[in-house]
Amino acid sequence: MVRPEALAAVTGEMPPDIHALWAALDQVPDPEIPVVSVVDLGIVRDLAFENGVVVARITPTYSGCPATEVIEKDIRAALAACWTGASRVEVVLSPPWTTDWISAPAREKLAG
């Protein structure tokens, strides 16, 4: 693993705090079921720092989901609130989303 200081010496910027970015995304509610976040639902599959860009990979609950654009916009806003560098959202459809990706806390919220 490359130390942040070493990366900063090469790229001129400090990498983001990935944990803080995950926490920010965990505050993004699902537009259709706002009691749970897009992280809780497993829509956010991956969050990475690649070549100076924060990349959020998401999988909608089904292909053609009308809320996908809203989710992308809300994720971009959440990332921008805690990272001033470049970011992008990539939609990944394979493998398709499954209810197995819903977190245990989200299951409790949905059941209650």
CSV table of N, CA and C in Angstrom, one decimal:
chain,number,residue,atom,x,y,z
A,1,MET,N,0.8,-1.2,0.0
A,1,MET,CA,0.0,0.0,0.0
A,1,MET,C,0.9,1.2,0.0
A,2,VAL,N,0.5,2.2,-0.8
A,2,VAL,CA,1.3,3.4,-0.9
A,2,VAL,C,0.8,4.4,0.2
A,3,ARG,N,1.8,4.9,0.9
A,3,ARG,CA,1.4,5.9,2.0
A,3,ARG,C,0.9,7.2,1.3
A,4,PRO,N,-0.1,7.8,1.9
A,4,PRO,CA,-0.7,9.1,1.3
A,4,PRO,C,0.4,10.1,1.0
A,5,GLU,N,1.4,10.3,1.9
A,5,GLU,CA,2.4,11.3,1.7
A,5,GLU,C,3.2,11.0,0.5
A,6,ALA,N,3.5,9.7,0.2
A,6,ALA,CA,4.3,9.3,-0.9
A,6,ALA,C,3.5,9.6,-2.2
A,7,LEU,N,2.2,9.3,-2.2
A,7,LEU,CA,1.3,9.6,-3.3
A,7,LEU,C,1.3,11.1,-3.6
A,8,ALA,N,1.1,11.9,-2.5
A,8,ALA,CA,1.1,13.3,-2.7
A,8,ALA,C,2.3,13.9,-3.3
A,9,ALA,N,3.5,13.3,-2.9
A,9,ALA,CA,4.7,13.7,-3.5
A,9,ALA,C,4.8,13.5,-5.0
A,10,VAL,N,4.1,12.4,-5.5
A,10,VAL,CA,4.1,12.1,-6.9
A,10,VAL,C,3.1,12.9,-7.6
A,11,THR,N,1.9,12.9,-7.1
A,11,THR,CA,0.7,13.5,-7.8
A,11,THR,C,0.4,14.9,-7.5
A,12,GLY,N,1.0,15.4,-6.3
A,12,GLY,CA,0.7,16.8,-5.9
A,12,GLY,C,-0.6,16.9,-5.1
A,13,GLU,N,-1.2,15.9,-4.8
A,13,GLU,CA,-2.5,16.0,-4.0
A,13,GLU,C,-2.6,14.8,-3.1
A,14,MET,N,-3.2,15.0,-1.9
A,14,MET,CA,-3.4,14.0,-1.0
A,14,MET,C,-4.6,13.2,-1.4
A,15,PRO,N,-4.6,11.9,-1.3
A,15,PRO,CA,-5.8,11.1,-1.6
A,15,PRO,C,-6.9,11.3,-0.6
A,16,PRO,N,-8.1,11.1,-1.1
A,16,PRO,CA,-9.2,11.3,-0.2
A,16,PRO,C,-9.3,10.3,1.0
A,17,ASP,N,-10.0,10.7,2.0
A,17,ASP,CA,-10.3,9.7,3.1
A,17,ASP,C,-11.5,8.9,2.6
A,18,ILE,N,-11.2,7.7,2.2
A,18,ILE,CA,-12.2,6.8,1.6
A,18,ILE,C,-13.3,6.5,2.7
A,19,HIS,N,-12.9,6.4,3.9
A,19,HIS,CA,-13.9,6.1,5.0
A,19,HIS,C,-14.9,7.3,5.1
A,20,ALA,N,-14.4,8.5,5.0
A,20,ALA,CA,-15.2,9.7,5.0
A,20,ALA,C,-16.2,9.7,3.8
A,21,LEU,N,-15.7,9.3,2.7
A,21,LEU,CA,-16.5,9.3,1.5
A,21,LEU,C,-17.6,8.2,1.6
A,22,TRP,N,-17.2,7.0,2.1
A,22,TRP,CA,-18.3,6.0,2.4
A,22,TRP,C,-19.3,6.5,3.4
A,23,ALA,N,-18.9,7.2,4.4
A,23,ALA,CA,-19.8,7.8,5.4
A,23,ALA,C,-20.7,8.8,4.7
A,24,ALA,N,-20.2,9.6,3.8
A,24,ALA,CA,-21.0,10.6,3.1
A,24,ALA,C,-22.1,9.9,2.3
A,25,LEU,N,-21.6,8.8,1.6
A,25,LEU,CA,-22.6,8.1,0.7
A,25,LEU,C,-23.6,7.4,1.5
A,26,ASP,N,-23.3,7.0,2.7
A,26,ASP,CA,-24.2,6.3,3.6
A,26,ASP,C,-25.3,7.2,4.1
A,27,GLN,N,-25.2,8.5,3.8
A,27,GLN,CA,-26.2,9.5,4.1
A,27,GLN,C,-27.1,9.8,2.9
A,28,VAL,N,-26.8,9.2,1.8
A,28,VAL,CA,-27.6,9.4,0.6
A,28,VAL,C,-28.8,8.4,0.6
A,29,PRO,N,-30.0,9.0,0.8
A,29,PRO,CA,-31.2,8.1,0.9
A,29,PRO,C,-31.6,7.5,-0.5
A,30,ASP,N,-32.1,6.3,-0.5
A,30,ASP,CA,-32.7,5.8,-1.7
A,30,ASP,C,-33.9,6.7,-2.1
A,31,PRO,N,-34.0,7.2,-3.3
A,31,PRO,CA,-35.2,8.0,-3.6
A,31,PRO,C,-36.5,7.4,-3.5
A,32,GLU,N,-36.6,6.1,-3.6
A,32,GLU,CA,-37.9,5.4,-3.6
A,32,GLU,C,-38.2,4.8,-2.2
A,33,ILE,N,-37.1,4.5,-1.4
A,33,ILE,CA,-37.3,4.0,0.0
A,33,ILE,C,-36.3,4.9,0.9
A,34,PRO,N,-36.7,6.1,1.2
A,34,PRO,CA,-35.8,7.0,1.9
A,34,PRO,C,-35.4,6.6,3.3
A,35,VAL,N,-36.0,5.6,3.9
A,35,VAL,CA,-35.6,5.1,5.2
A,35,VAL,C,-34.2,4.4,5.2
A,36,VAL,N,-33.8,4.0,4.0
A,36,VAL,CA,-32.5,3.3,3.8
A,36,VAL,C,-31.6,4.1,2.8
A,37,SER,N,-30.3,4.0,3.0
A,37,SER,CA,-29.4,4.7,2.1
A,37,SER,C,-29.0,3.8,0.9
A,38,VAL,N,-28.4,4.4,-0.1
A,38,VAL,CA,-27.9,3.7,-1.2
A,38,VAL,C,-26.8,2.7,-0.9
A,39,VAL,N,-26.1,3.0,0.2
A,39,VAL,CA,-25.1,2.1,0.7
A,39,VAL,C,-25.8,0.9,1.4
A,40,ASP,N,-26.8,1.2,2.2
A,40,ASP,CA,-27.5,0.1,2.9
A,40,ASP,C,-28.1,-0.9,1.9
A,41,LEU,N,-28.6,-0.4,0.8
A,41,LEU,CA,-29.2,-1.2,-0.2
A,41,LEU,C,-28.2,-2.0,-1.0
A,42,GLY,N,-27.0,-1.7,-0.9
A,42,GLY,CA,-26.0,-2.3,-1.8
A,42,GLY,C,-25.9,-1.8,-3.2
A,43,ILE,N,-26.5,-0.6,-3.4
A,43,ILE,CA,-26.4,0.0,-4.7
A,43,ILE,C,-25.0,0.5,-5.0
A,44,VAL,N,-24.4,1.0,-4.0
A,44,VAL,CA,-23.0,1.4,-4.1
A,44,VAL,C,-22.1,0.2,-4.0
A,45,ARG,N,-21.5,-0.3,-5.0
A,45,ARG,CA,-20.8,-1.5,-5.0
A,45,ARG,C,-19.3,-1.3,-4.7
A,46,ASP,N,-18.8,-0.1,-5.1
A,46,ASP,CA,-17.3,0.1,-4.9
A,46,ASP,C,-17.1,1.6,-4.8
A,47,LEU,N,-16.1,1.9,-4.1
A,47,LEU,CA,-15.6,3.3,-4.0
A,47,LEU,C,-14.1,3.2,-4.0
A,48,ALA,N,-13.5,3.8,-5.0
A,48,ALA,CA,-12.0,3.7,-5.2
A,48,ALA,C,-11.4,5.1,-5.6
A,49,PHE,N,-10.1,5.2,-5.4
A,49,PHE,CA,-9.4,6.3,-5.9
A,49,PHE,C,-8.4,5.9,-7.0
A,50,GLU,N,-8.7,6.3,-8.2
A,50,GLU,CA,-8.0,5.8,-9.3
A,50,GLU,C,-7.4,6.9,-10.2
A,51,ASN,N,-6.1,7.0,-10.3
A,51,ASN,CA,-5.5,8.1,-11.1
A,51,ASN,C,-6.0,9.5,-10.7
A,52,GLY,N,-6.1,9.7,-9.4
A,52,GLY,CA,-6.5,11.0,-9.0
A,52,GLY,C,-8.0,11.3,-9.0
A,53,VAL,N,-8.8,10.3,-9.3
A,53,VAL,CA,-10.3,10.5,-9.4
A,53,VAL,C,-11.0,9.5,-8.5
A,54,VAL,N,-11.9,10.0,-7.7
A,54,VAL,CA,-12.8,9.2,-6.9
A,54,VAL,C,-13.8,8.6,-7.8
A,55,VAL,N,-13.9,7.2,-7.8
A,55,VAL,CA,-14.8,6.5,-8.7
A,55,VAL,C,-15.8,5.7,-7.8
A,56,ALA,N,-17.1,6.1,-7.9
A,56,ALA,CA,-18.2,5.3,-7.3
A,56,ALA,C,-18.8,4.4,-8.3
A,57,ARG,N,-18.8,3.1,-8.0
A,57,ARG,CA,-19.5,2.2,-8.9
A,57,ARG,C,-20.8,1.8,-8.3
A,58,ILE,N,-21.9,1.9,-9.1
A,58,ILE,CA,-23.2,1.6,-8.5
A,58,ILE,C,-23.9,0.6,-9.4
A,59,THR,N,-24.8,-0.1,-8.8
A,59,THR,CA,-25.7,-1.0,-9.6
A,59,THR,C,-27.1,-0.7,-9.1
A,60,PRO,N,-27.9,-0.3,-10.1
A,60,PRO,CA,-29.3,0.0,-9.7
A,60,PRO,C,-30.0,-1.3,-9.3
A,61,THR,N,-31.1,-1.2,-8.6
A,61,THR,CA,-31.8,-2.4,-8.2
A,61,THR,C,-32.4,-3.2,-9.3
A,62,TYR,N,-32.6,-2.5,-10.5
A,62,TYR,CA,-32.9,-3.3,-11.7
A,62,TYR,C,-32.5,-2.4,-12.9
A,63,SER,N,-32.2,-3.0,-14.0
A,63,SER,CA,-31.7,-2.2,-15.1
A,63,SER,C,-32.9,-1.4,-15.6
A,64,GLY,N,-32.7,-0.2,-16.0
A,64,GLY,CA,-33.8,0.7,-16.4
A,64,GLY,C,-34.5,1.4,-15.2
A,65,CYS,N,-34.0,1.2,-14.0
A,65,CYS,CA,-34.6,1.9,-12.8
A,65,CYS,C,-34.7,3.4,-13.1
A,66,PRO,N,-35.9,4.0,-13.0
A,66,PRO,CA,-36.0,5.4,-13.2
A,66,PRO,C,-35.3,6.3,-12.2
A,67,ALA,N,-35.0,5.7,-11.0
A,67,ALA,CA,-34.3,6.5,-10.0
A,67,ALA,C,-32.8,6.6,-10.2
A,68,THR,N,-32.3,5.9,-11.1
A,68,THR,CA,-30.8,5.8,-11.3
A,68,THR,C,-30.2,7.2,-11.5
A,69,GLU,N,-30.8,8.0,-12.3
A,69,GLU,CA,-30.3,9.4,-12.5
A,69,GLU,C,-30.3,10.2,-11.3
A,70,VAL,N,-31.3,10.1,-10.5
A,70,VAL,CA,-31.4,10.8,-9.2
A,70,VAL,C,-30.3,10.3,-8.3
A,71,ILE,N,-30.1,9.0,-8.2
A,71,ILE,CA,-29.1,8.4,-7.3
A,71,ILE,C,-27.7,8.9,-7.8
A,72,GLU,N,-27.4,8.9,-9.1
A,72,GLU,CA,-26.1,9.4,-9.5
A,72,GLU,C,-25.9,10.8,-9.1
A,73,LYS,N,-26.9,11.6,-9.3
A,73,LYS,CA,-26.8,13.1,-9.0
A,73,LYS,C,-26.6,13.2,-7.5
A,74,ASP,N,-27.3,12.5,-6.6
A,74,ASP,CA,-27.1,12.6,-5.2
A,74,ASP,C,-25.8,12.1,-4.7
A,75,ILE,N,-25.3,11.0,-5.4
A,75,ILE,CA,-23.9,10.5,-5.1
A,75,ILE,C,-22.9,11.5,-5.4
A,76,ARG,N,-23.0,12.1,-6.6
A,76,ARG,CA,-22.0,13.2,-7.0
A,76,ARG,C,-22.0,14.3,-6.0
A,77,ALA,N,-23.2,14.8,-5.6
A,77,ALA,CA,-23.3,15.9,-4.6
A,77,ALA,C,-22.6,15.5,-3.3
A,78,ALA,N,-22.9,14.2,-2.8
A,78,ALA,CA,-22.3,13.8,-1.6
A,78,ALA,C,-20.8,13.7,-1.7
A,79,LEU,N,-20.3,13.2,-2.8
A,79,LEU,CA,-18.8,13.2,-3.0
A,79,LEU,C,-18.2,14.6,-3.0
A,80,ALA,N,-18.9,15.5,-3.7
A,80,ALA,CA,-18.4,16.9,-3.9
A,80,ALA,C,-18.4,17.6,-2.5
A,81,ALA,N,-19.3,17.2,-1.6
A,81,ALA,CA,-19.3,17.9,-0.3
A,81,ALA,C,-18.1,17.5,0.6
A,82,CYS,N,-17.4,16.4,0.3
A,82,CYS,CA,-16.3,16.1,1.1
A,82,CYS,C,-15.0,15.8,0.3
A,83,TRP,N,-15.0,16.1,-1.0
A,83,TRP,CA,-13.8,15.9,-1.8
A,83,TRP,C,-13.9,16.9,-2.9
A,84,THR,N,-12.9,17.7,-3.0
A,84,THR,CA,-12.8,18.8,-4.0
A,84,THR,C,-12.2,18.4,-5.3
A,85,GLY,N,-11.6,17.2,-5.3
A,85,GLY,CA,-11.0,16.7,-6.6
A,85,GLY,C,-12.1,16.1,-7.5
A,86,ALA,N,-11.6,15.5,-8.6
A,86,ALA,CA,-12.4,14.9,-9.6
A,86,ALA,C,-13.1,13.7,-9.0
A,87,SER,N,-14.3,13.4,-9.5
A,87,SER,CA,-15.0,12.2,-9.2
A,87,SER,C,-15.9,11.8,-10.3
A,88,ARG,N,-16.3,10.6,-10.4
A,88,ARG,CA,-17.3,10.1,-11.4
A,88,ARG,C,-18.1,8.9,-10.8
A,89,VAL,N,-19.2,8.7,-11.4
A,89,VAL,CA,-20.1,7.6,-11.0
A,89,VAL,C,-20.2,6.7,-12.2
A,90,GLU,N,-19.9,5.4,-12.0
A,90,GLU,CA,-20.0,4.4,-13.1
A,90,GLU,C,-21.2,3.5,-12.8
A,91,VAL,N,-22.0,3.2,-13.7
A,91,VAL,CA,-23.1,2.3,-13.5
A,91,VAL,C,-22.6,0.9,-14.0
A,92,VAL,N,-22.7,-0.1,-13.2
A,92,VAL,CA,-22.3,-1.4,-13.5
A,92,VAL,C,-23.5,-2.3,-13.4
A,93,LEU,N,-23.8,-3.0,-14.5
A,93,LEU,CA,-25.0,-3.8,-14.5
A,93,LEU,C,-24.8,-5.3,-14.3
A,94,SER,N,-23.5,-5.7,-14.4
A,94,SER,CA,-23.2,-7.1,-14.2
A,94,SER,C,-22.1,-7.3,-13.2
A,95,PRO,N,-22.4,-8.2,-12.2
A,95,PRO,CA,-23.6,-8.9,-12.0
A,95,PRO,C,-24.8,-8.0,-11.6
A,96,PRO,N,-26.0,-8.4,-11.9
A,96,PRO,CA,-27.1,-7.6,-11.5
A,96,PRO,C,-27.3,-7.5,-10.0
A,97,TRP,N,-27.9,-6.4,-9.5
A,97,TRP,CA,-28.2,-6.2,-8.1
A,97,TRP,C,-29.0,-7.4,-7.6
A,98,THR,N,-28.8,-7.8,-6.3
A,98,THR,CA,-29.6,-8.8,-5.7
A,98,THR,C,-29.9,-8.3,-4.3
A,99,THR,N,-31.0,-8.8,-3.7
A,99,THR,CA,-31.4,-8.5,-2.4
A,99,THR,C,-30.4,-9.0,-1.4
A,100,ASP,N,-29.5,-9.9,-1.8
A,100,ASP,CA,-28.4,-10.4,-0.9
A,100,ASP,C,-27.5,-9.2,-0.5
A,101,TRP,N,-27.5,-8.2,-1.3
A,101,TRP,CA,-26.6,-7.0,-1.0
A,101,TRP,C,-27.2,-6.1,0.0
A,102,ILE,N,-28.4,-6.2,0.4
A,102,ILE,CA,-29.0,-5.3,1.4
A,102,ILE,C,-28.3,-5.6,2.8
A,103,SER,N,-27.9,-4.6,3.5
A,103,SER,CA,-27.2,-4.8,4.8
A,103,SER,C,-28.2,-5.2,5.8
A,104,ALA,N,-27.7,-5.8,6.9
A,104,ALA,CA,-28.5,-6.3,8.0
A,104,ALA,C,-29.3,-5.1,8.6
A,105,PRO,N,-28.6,-3.9,8.9
A,105,PRO,CA,-29.4,-2.8,9.4
A,105,PRO,C,-30.5,-2.3,8.5
A,106,ALA,N,-30.3,-2.4,7.2
A,106,ALA,CA,-31.3,-2.0,6.3
A,106,ALA,C,-32.5,-3.0,6.3
A,107,ARG,N,-32.2,-4.2,6.4
A,107,ARG,CA,-33.2,-5.3,6.5
A,107,ARG,C,-34.1,-5.0,7.7
A,108,GLU,N,-33.5,-4.6,8.8
A,108,GLU,CA,-34.3,-4.3,10.1
A,108,GLU,C,-35.2,-3.1,9.8
A,109,LYS,N,-34.6,-2.0,9.2
A,109,LYS,CA,-35.4,-0.8,8.9
A,109,LYS,C,-36.6,-1.2,8.0
A,110,LEU,N,-36.3,-2.0,7.0
A,110,LEU,CA,-37.4,-2.3,6.0
A,110,LEU,C,-38.5,-3.2,6.7
A,111,ALA,N,-38.1,-4.0,7.6
A,111,ALA,CA,-39.0,-4.9,8.3
A,111,ALA,C,-39.9,-4.2,9.3
A,112,GLY,N,-39.3,-3.1,9.8
A,112,GLY,CA,-40.0,-2.4,11.0
A,112,GLY,C,-41.0,-1.4,10.5
